[in-house]
């Protein structure tokens, strides 16, 4: 059965093409700074939005009618959806995919039966991966939809729910390993609180730290060598999520002895919800050696929630690719479209338009970033701005050779320090010439 009839494999046709179902900029084999675009960008399609969310919002149910969703048997739906997904990945030319355990197989009446259902679907996915060469970027668990997790999973007040969560992560890690996943993501869906009147924050954080350490132990035990990631998000569903932003995740990882075991999966819309730019969160990770992977999407400036729109903003994609390239590029990570089409975009073809646009936006971002890094239009502005740190005074401070007394003596001797312009407008104008 073909679920996307009328769609043939999406081709690169170049910037002059007017065909909406063709790439104008993403040319997988084209070499940019020594690597193909496909190797740089490592695009991934997410299972949850693309195949499982049908446009429901708080005001109404789904609007999208899909052939692969048309059965009264939930396992039949799961099988058909996996078929449809691999047809989609292949026609789009996406080299990777990502999933939550519960996206690909529905829960049964108990954990044992649920795991059997998961195993059945994983075997189908494994066969399809082998047939197509499409790989798993990362797997994860959904520990936020079922009512048992209403007060969180690994931060739940009940140790029995904590144990359930551990069992679920254990199984999801096993199947991710079985599918050769390059990574495993922890997104703290309901790990947070709505009110401190009912929450022991310190205890919950200690439990979360212990949970992550158990995950690291089990990873070693089963020989899974994929990268672990935490995905920060400041709020939604809870008022305060513990993995608020890259900075709070890094503090958490250090406190619980996990900093060398995890990197971060930075999502653009989560960055803006936290009051940061996507650029800031990526740069913070790069500065601390924890830049792992990206959930590529965007929010809406006028809406205060996680709208998960497909990325189209070339400033965002260019600045993101500058940081990613400067950081040496992705190793295990990639650009996963954690994005959904709008509720009115009801046709299966809209899924292609959305992904093509996101892939082209990042391909342009990659090319722009490569030109900026090669041509250095900013003329080493940042380096010059900090040049004093390469001279005597700066070097003495950086090397810990001086303290407050020596710095006071310097100031008394040299008087009022010179100041320089930050030249923000000039730099913005130069950037505009490249976009
Ligand atoms: C939720 C979100 C998740 C994670 C995986 O906002 O981004 O889909 O990416 O659990
Ligand atoms: Co995400």
Coordinates of C-alpha atoms and ligand atoms in Angstrom, one line a residue:
X1 CA 0.0 0.0 0.0
X2 CA 1.3 3.5 -0.9
X3 CA 0.4 6.2 1.6
X4 CA 1.8 9.1 -0.2
X5 CA 0.7 8.5 -3.8
X6 CA 1.5 11.1 -6.3
X7 CA 4.7 12.0 -4.5
X8 CA 7.9 10.8 -6.2
X9 CA 11.3 11.1 -4.4
X10 CA 12.1 14.7 -3.7
X11 CA 15.0 15.9 -5.9
X12 CA 17.4 18.8 -5.8
X13 CA 16.5 21.2 -8.6
X14 CA 18.5 24.3 -7.7
X15 CA 17.5 27.8 -6.7
X16 CA 15.8 28.6 -10.0
X17 CA 13.2 25.8 -9.7
X18 CA 9.6 26.7 -9.2
X19 CA 8.6 23.2 -8.2
X20 CA 7.3 23.3 -4.6
X21 CA 8.1 19.6 -4.2
X22 CA 11.8 20.0 -5.0
X23 CA 14.8 21.1 -3.0
X24 CA 16.1 24.5 -4.0
X25 CA 19.2 24.5 -1.7
X26 CA 19.5 21.1 0.0
X27 CA 21.7 19.1 -2.4
X28 CA 22.7 16.1 -0.3
X29 CA 26.0 15.3 -2.1
X30 CA 27.2 18.9 -2.5
X31 CA 30.4 19.4 -0.5
X32 CA 30.6 22.4 1.8
X33 CA 33.8 22.9 3.9
X34 CA 35.0 19.4 3.2
X35 CA 31.8 17.4 4.0
X36 CA 28.7 16.7 2.1
X37 CA 25.5 18.6 3.0
X38 CA 23.9 15.3 4.1
X39 CA 26.8 14.7 6.5
X40 CA 26.7 18.2 7.9
X41 CA 23.0 18.5 8.5
X42 CA 22.0 14.9 9.4
X43 CA 18.3 15.6 9.0
X44 CA 15.8 13.5 11.0
X45 CA 12.0 13.2 10.8
X46 CA 10.2 12.9 14.2
X47 CA 7.5 10.3 14.5
X48 CA 5.3 12.0 17.0
X49 CA 4.3 15.1 15.1
X50 CA 4.7 13.9 11.6
X51 CA 2.8 10.7 11.9
X52 CA 0.9 10.7 15.3
X53 CA -0.3 14.2 15.8
X54 CA -3.3 14.9 13.6
X55 CA -3.9 18.6 14.4
X56 CA -5.6 18.4 17.8
X57 CA -5.3 21.5 19.9
X58 CA -6.9 22.5 23.3
X59 CA -10.0 23.7 21.4
X60 CA -10.7 20.8 19.1
X61 CA -9.7 17.3 17.9
X62 CA -7.5 16.4 15.0
X63 CA -8.3 17.6 11.5
X64 CA -6.0 15.4 9.5
X65 CA -7.4 12.2 8.0
X66 CA -4.7 9.6 7.2
X67 CA -5.0 6.2 5.5
X68 CA -2.5 4.7 7.9
X69 CA -4.8 5.6 10.9
X70 CA -7.8 4.0 9.5
X71 CA -8.4 0.8 11.6
X72 CA -10.2 -0.2 14.8
X73 CA -7.1 -2.3 15.8
X74 CA -4.4 -0.2 17.4
X75 CA -1.6 -2.6 16.4
X76 CA -2.8 -2.6 12.8
X77 CA -2.5 1.2 13.0
X78 CA 1.0 0.9 14.4
X79 CA 2.1 -1.4 11.6
X80 CA 0.5 0.8 8.9
X81 CA 2.0 3.9 10.4
X82 CA 5.5 2.3 10.3
X83 CA 5.0 1.5 6.7
X84 CA 3.9 5.1 5.9
X85 CA 6.8 6.5 7.9
X86 CA 9.5 4.7 6.0
X87 CA 7.7 5.5 2.7
X88 CA 7.9 9.2 3.8
X89 CA 11.5 9.1 5.0
X90 CA 12.5 7.5 1.7
X91 CA 10.6 9.8 -0.6
X92 CA 11.9 12.8 1.4
X93 CA 15.5 11.6 1.4
X94 CA 15.8 12.0 5.2
X95 CA 18.7 9.9 6.5
X96 CA 17.4 9.6 10.1
X97 CA 14.3 9.3 12.2
X98 CA 13.4 9.7 16.0
X99 CA 10.7 8.3 18.1
X100 CA 9.2 7.9 21.6
X101 CA 8.4 4.3 22.6
X102 CA 4.6 5.1 22.7
X103 CA 4.6 6.7 19.3
X104 CA 5.4 3.5 17.5
X105 CA 3.4 1.0 19.7
X106 CA 0.4 1.7 21.9
X107 CA 0.3 0.6 25.5
X108 CA -1.4 -2.6 26.5
X109 CA -3.0 -3.5 29.8
X110 CA 0.3 -4.2 31.6
X111 CA 4.0 -3.5 31.1
X112 CA 4.8 -7.0 29.9
X113 CA 2.2 -6.9 27.1
X114 CA 3.2 -3.3 26.3
X115 CA 6.8 -4.4 25.9
X116 CA 5.7 -7.3 23.7
X117 CA 3.9 -4.8 21.4
X118 CA 6.9 -2.6 21.3
X119 CA 9.2 -5.5 20.4
X120 CA 6.9 -6.5 17.6
X121 CA 6.9 -3.0 16.0
X122 CA 10.7 -2.6 16.6
X123 CA 11.3 -5.8 14.6
X124 CA 9.4 -4.2 11.7
X125 CA 11.3 -1.0 12.1
X126 CA 14.6 -2.8 12.1
X127 CA 13.8 -4.6 8.9
X128 CA 12.8 -1.4 7.3
X129 CA 16.0 0.3 8.4
X130 CA 18.0 -2.5 6.9
X131 CA 16.1 -2.3 3.6
X132 CA 16.3 1.5 3.3
X133 CA 19.6 2.4 5.0
X134 CA 17.7 5.0 7.1
X135 CA 19.1 5.2 10.6
X136 CA 17.8 6.1 14.1
X137 CA 19.1 9.4 15.3
X138 CA 17.7 8.8 18.8
X139 CA 15.0 7.1 20.7
X140 CA 13.2 8.3 23.9
X141 CA 10.3 7.5 26.2
X142 CA 7.0 9.1 26.5
X143 CA 6.5 9.5 30.3
X144 CA 4.1 12.4 30.2
X145 CA 0.9 11.3 28.4
X146 CA -0.4 8.5 30.6
X147 CA -2.3 9.6 33.7
X148 CA 0.1 7.6 36.0
X149 CA 2.7 10.3 35.2
X150 CA 0.4 13.2 36.1
X151 CA 2.9 14.3 38.8
X152 CA 6.0 13.4 36.9
X153 CA 8.0 10.3 36.2
X154 CA 11.5 10.3 37.8
X155 CA 10.5 13.2 40.0
X156 CA 7.2 11.7 41.0
X157 CA 6.3 11.8 44.8
X158 CA 5.6 8.1 44.5
X159 CA 8.5 5.6 44.3
X160 CA 6.2 3.1 42.5
X161 CA 5.7 5.6 39.7
X162 CA 9.5 6.2 39.7
X163 CA 10.0 2.4 39.4
X164 CA 7.5 2.3 36.5
X165 CA 9.4 5.1 34.8
X166 CA 12.7 3.3 35.3
X167 CA 11.2 0.1 33.7
X168 CA 10.0 2.2 30.8
X169 CA 13.4 3.9 30.2
X170 CA 15.2 0.5 30.6
X171 CA 13.1 -1.0 27.8
X172 CA 13.3 2.1 25.5
X173 CA 17.1 2.1 25.9
X174 CA 17.1 -1.6 24.9
X175 CA 15.1 -1.0 21.8
X176 CA 17.1 2.1 20.8
X177 CA 20.2 -0.1 21.2
X178 CA 18.6 -2.8 19.1
X179 CA 17.8 -0.3 16.3
X180 CA 21.4 1.0 16.4
X181 CA 20.4 4.5 17.7
X182 CA 23.1 7.1 17.6
X183 CA 21.7 8.6 20.8
X184 CA 19.0 8.6 23.5
X185 CA 17.1 11.7 24.6
X186 CA 15.7 12.5 28.1
X187 CA 13.1 15.2 27.8
X188 CA 11.6 15.8 31.3
X189 CA 8.0 16.0 30.1
X190 CA 6.4 16.4 33.5
X191 CA 9.6 16.7 35.6
X192 CA 8.8 20.0 37.3
X193 CA 6.0 21.5 39.3
X194 CA 2.9 23.6 39.2
X195 CA 3.1 24.8 42.8
X196 CA 5.7 24.6 45.5
X197 CA 2.8 24.2 48.0
X198 CA 2.8 20.5 47.2
X199 CA 6.4 19.9 46.0
X200 CA 9.6 19.0 47.7
X201 CA 11.9 20.4 45.0
X202 CA 15.2 19.3 46.6
X203 CA 14.1 15.7 47.0
X204 CA 12.7 15.6 43.4
X205 CA 15.9 16.8 42.0
X206 CA 17.9 14.3 44.0
X207 CA 15.7 11.5 42.7
X208 CA 16.2 12.8 39.1
X209 CA 19.9 12.8 39.6
X210 CA 19.8 9.2 40.9
X211 CA 17.6 8.2 38.0
X212 CA 20.1 9.5 35.4
X213 CA 22.9 7.7 37.2
X214 CA 21.0 4.5 37.0
X215 CA 20.5 5.1 33.3
X216 CA 24.2 5.6 32.8
X217 CA 24.9 2.3 34.7
X218 CA 22.4 0.4 32.6
X219 CA 23.8 1.9 29.4
X220 CA 27.2 0.5 30.2
X221 CA 25.7 -2.8 31.2
X222 CA 24.0 -3.4 27.9
X223 CA 26.9 -1.9 25.9
X224 CA 24.9 0.9 24.4
X225 CA 27.4 3.4 23.1
X226 CA 25.0 6.0 21.8
X227 CA 25.1 9.5 23.2
X228 CA 22.8 10.5 26.1
X229 CA 21.2 13.9 25.8
X230 CA 19.0 16.1 28.0
X231 CA 16.6 18.4 26.2
X232 CA 16.0 21.6 28.1
X233 CA 12.6 23.2 28.2
X234 CA 11.6 25.9 30.8
X235 CA 7.8 25.3 31.1
X236 CA 4.8 23.6 29.4
X237 CA 3.4 21.2 30.5
X238 CA 4.4 22.3 34.1
X239 CA 4.7 25.9 35.2
X240 CA 8.4 25.2 36.0
X241 CA 10.4 22.4 34.3
X242 CA 13.6 21.4 36.1
X243 CA 15.6 21.2 32.9
X244 CA 14.8 24.9 32.3
X245 CA 17.6 25.8 29.9
X246 CA 21.1 24.8 29.0
X247 CA 22.5 26.6 32.0
X248 CA 20.3 24.8 34.5
X249 CA 20.8 21.4 32.8
X250 CA 24.6 21.9 33.0
X251 CA 24.4 22.7 36.7
X252 CA 22.3 19.6 37.3
X253 CA 24.7 17.4 35.4
X254 CA 27.7 18.7 37.3
X255 CA 26.0 18.4 40.7
X256 CA 25.0 14.8 40.1
X257 CA 28.4 13.8 38.5
X258 CA 26.9 13.3 35.0
X259 CA 28.6 16.1 33.0
X260 CA 30.8 13.7 31.0
X261 CA 28.0 11.3 30.2
X262 CA 25.5 13.7 28.7
X263 CA 25.3 16.4 26.0
X264 CA 22.3 18.6 25.3
X265 CA 19.6 18.4 22.6
X266 CA 18.7 22.1 22.0
X267 CA 15.3 22.9 20.7
X268 CA 14.8 26.3 19.1
X269 CA 11.3 26.9 20.4
X270 CA 12.3 25.8 23.9
X271 CA 15.2 28.3 23.9
X272 CA 12.8 31.2 23.1
X273 CA 10.3 30.0 25.8
X274 CA 13.2 30.3 28.3
X275 CA 13.7 33.9 27.2
X276 CA 16.9 33.1 25.2
X277 CA 17.7 32.9 21.5
X278 CA 18.4 29.6 19.8
X279 CA 21.8 31.1 19.0
X280 CA 22.4 31.7 22.8
X281 CA 21.6 28.2 23.8
X282 CA 23.8 26.7 21.2
X283 CA 26.6 29.0 22.0
X284 CA 26.3 28.3 25.7
X285 CA 26.5 24.5 25.0
X286 CA 29.5 25.0 22.6
X287 CA 31.3 27.0 25.3
X288 CA 30.8 24.2 27.8
X289 CA 31.5 21.2 25.6
X290 CA 27.9 19.9 25.7
X291 CA 26.5 20.7 22.3
X292 CA 25.0 17.4 21.1
X293 CA 22.0 17.6 18.9
X294 CA 19.2 19.9 17.8
X295 CA 15.4 19.8 17.6
X296 CA 14.9 22.1 14.7
X297 CA 11.8 24.2 14.8
X298 CA 10.7 27.7 15.6
X299 CA 8.1 29.5 17.8
X300 CA 5.9 32.5 17.1
X301 CA 6.9 35.8 18.6
X302 CA 3.2 36.6 19.3
X303 CA 2.3 33.3 20.9
X304 CA 3.7 32.3 24.3
X305 CA 3.7 28.5 23.9
X306 CA 5.6 25.8 22.1
X307 CA 4.1 26.2 18.6
X308 CA 6.7 23.8 17.1
X309 CA 6.6 25.3 13.6
X310 CA 8.9 24.3 10.9
X311 CA 12.1 26.4 10.8
X312 CA 12.1 29.0 8.0
X313 CA 14.0 31.9 9.5
X314 CA 17.3 32.3 7.8
X315 CA 18.9 34.3 10.6
X316 CA 18.2 31.5 13.0
X317 CA 19.5 28.8 10.7
X318 CA 22.6 30.7 9.7
X319 CA 23.6 31.7 13.2
X320 CA 22.9 28.2 14.4
X321 CA 25.0 26.7 11.6
X322 CA 27.9 29.1 12.5
X323 CA 28.0 27.8 16.0
X324 CA 27.6 24.1 14.9
X325 CA 30.4 24.5 12.3
X326 CA 32.7 26.3 14.7
X327 CA 32.1 23.5 17.2
X328 CA 33.4 21.0 14.6
X329 CA 30.0 19.9 13.3
X330 CA 27.7 17.1 14.5
X331 CA 29.1 13.8 15.6
X332 CA 26.3 11.7 17.0
X333 CA 23.7 14.5 16.7
X334 CA 21.7 16.0 13.9
X335 CA 18.8 18.3 13.0
X336 CA 15.6 16.6 14.0
X337 CA 12.4 18.3 12.9
X338 CA 10.5 18.4 16.1
X339 CA 7.9 20.4 14.3
X340 CA 4.3 20.0 13.2
X341 CA 2.3 21.4 10.3
X342 CA -0.5 23.8 11.3
X343 CA -4.0 22.5 12.0
X344 CA -5.3 23.7 8.7
X345 CA -2.5 22.0 6.7
X346 CA -4.5 18.8 6.4
X347 CA -3.1 17.1 3.4
X348 CA -0.4 14.4 3.4
X349 CA 1.5 16.6 0.9
X350 CA 1.7 19.3 3.5
X351 CA 4.1 17.1 5.4
X352 CA 6.5 17.2 2.4
X353 CA 6.2 20.9 1.9
X354 CA 7.0 21.5 5.6
X355 CA 10.1 19.3 5.6
X356 CA 11.4 20.5 2.3
X357 CA 11.1 24.1 3.6
X358 CA 13.0 23.2 6.8
X359 CA 15.7 21.3 5.0
X360 CA 16.2 24.1 2.5
X361 CA 16.3 26.7 5.3
X362 CA 19.1 24.8 7.1
X363 CA 20.9 24.1 3.8
X364 CA 20.9 27.9 3.2
X365 CA 22.0 28.4 6.8
X366 CA 24.9 26.0 6.2
X367 CA 26.0 27.7 3.0
X368 CA 25.8 31.2 4.6
X369 CA 27.7 30.0 7.7
X370 CA 30.4 28.4 5.6
X371 CA 30.9 31.7 3.6
X372 CA 31.0 33.7 6.9
X373 CA 33.6 31.3 8.3
X374 CA 35.7 31.2 5.1
X375 CA 35.5 34.9 4.2
X376 CA 35.7 36.3 7.8
X377 CA 33.7 39.4 6.9
X378 CA 33.8 40.6 10.5
X379 CA 37.6 41.0 10.2
X380 CA 38.3 39.2 13.5
X381 CA 36.2 41.8 15.3
X382 CA 35.7 39.7 18.4
X383 CA 39.3 38.7 18.6
X384 CA 40.4 42.4 18.4
X385 CA 37.8 43.4 21.0
X386 CA 39.5 41.0 23.5
X387 CA 43.1 41.7 22.3
X388 CA 43.9 43.2 25.8
X389 CA 43.7 39.7 27.2
X390 CA 46.7 38.7 25.0
X391 CA 48.8 41.5 26.4
X392 CA 50.6 41.7 29.8
X393 CA 47.7 42.7 32.0
X394 CA 45.1 40.4 30.5
X395 CA 47.5 37.4 30.4
X396 CA 48.5 37.9 34.0
X397 CA 44.8 37.9 35.1
X398 CA 44.0 34.8 33.0
X399 CA 47.0 33.0 34.3
X400 CA 46.1 33.7 37.9
X401 CA 49.3 35.7 38.5
X402 CA 47.6 38.7 40.0
X403 CA 45.0 39.5 42.7
X404 CA 43.0 42.5 43.8
X405 CA 46.0 44.3 45.2
X406 CA 48.0 44.1 42.0
X407 CA 45.0 45.2 40.0
X408 CA 44.5 48.1 42.2
X409 CA 48.1 49.1 41.8
X410 CA 47.7 48.9 38.0
X411 CA 44.6 51.1 38.1
X412 CA 46.2 53.7 40.3
X413 CA 49.2 53.8 38.0
X414 CA 47.4 53.8 34.7
X415 CA 44.3 55.9 35.5
X416 CA 40.9 55.8 33.6
X417 CA 40.7 52.8 31.2
X418 CA 40.1 53.5 27.5
X419 CA 36.7 52.4 26.1
X420 CA 35.8 51.2 22.6
X421 CA 32.6 51.0 20.5
X422 CA 30.8 47.6 20.3
X423 CA 29.9 48.5 16.7
X424 CA 26.7 46.4 16.9
X425 CA 25.0 48.2 13.9
X426 CA 28.0 47.8 11.7
X427 CA 28.2 44.0 12.5
X428 CA 24.4 43.6 11.9
X429 CA 24.8 45.3 8.5
X430 CA 27.7 43.0 7.5
X431 CA 25.6 39.9 8.6
X432 CA 22.7 41.2 6.4
X433 CA 25.0 41.1 3.4
X434 CA 25.4 37.4 3.9
X435 CA 21.8 36.3 4.5
Ligands
LIG1 C1 8.4 18.5 23.8 C2 9.5 18.0 23.0 C3 9.6 16.5 22.9 C4 11.0 16.0 23.0 C5 11.1 14.5 23.0 O1 8.3 19.9 23.8 O2 10.2 18.7 22.4 O3 8.9 16.1 21.8 O4 11.7 16.4 21.8 O5 10.4 14.0 24.1
LIG2 CO1 11.9 18.4 21.2

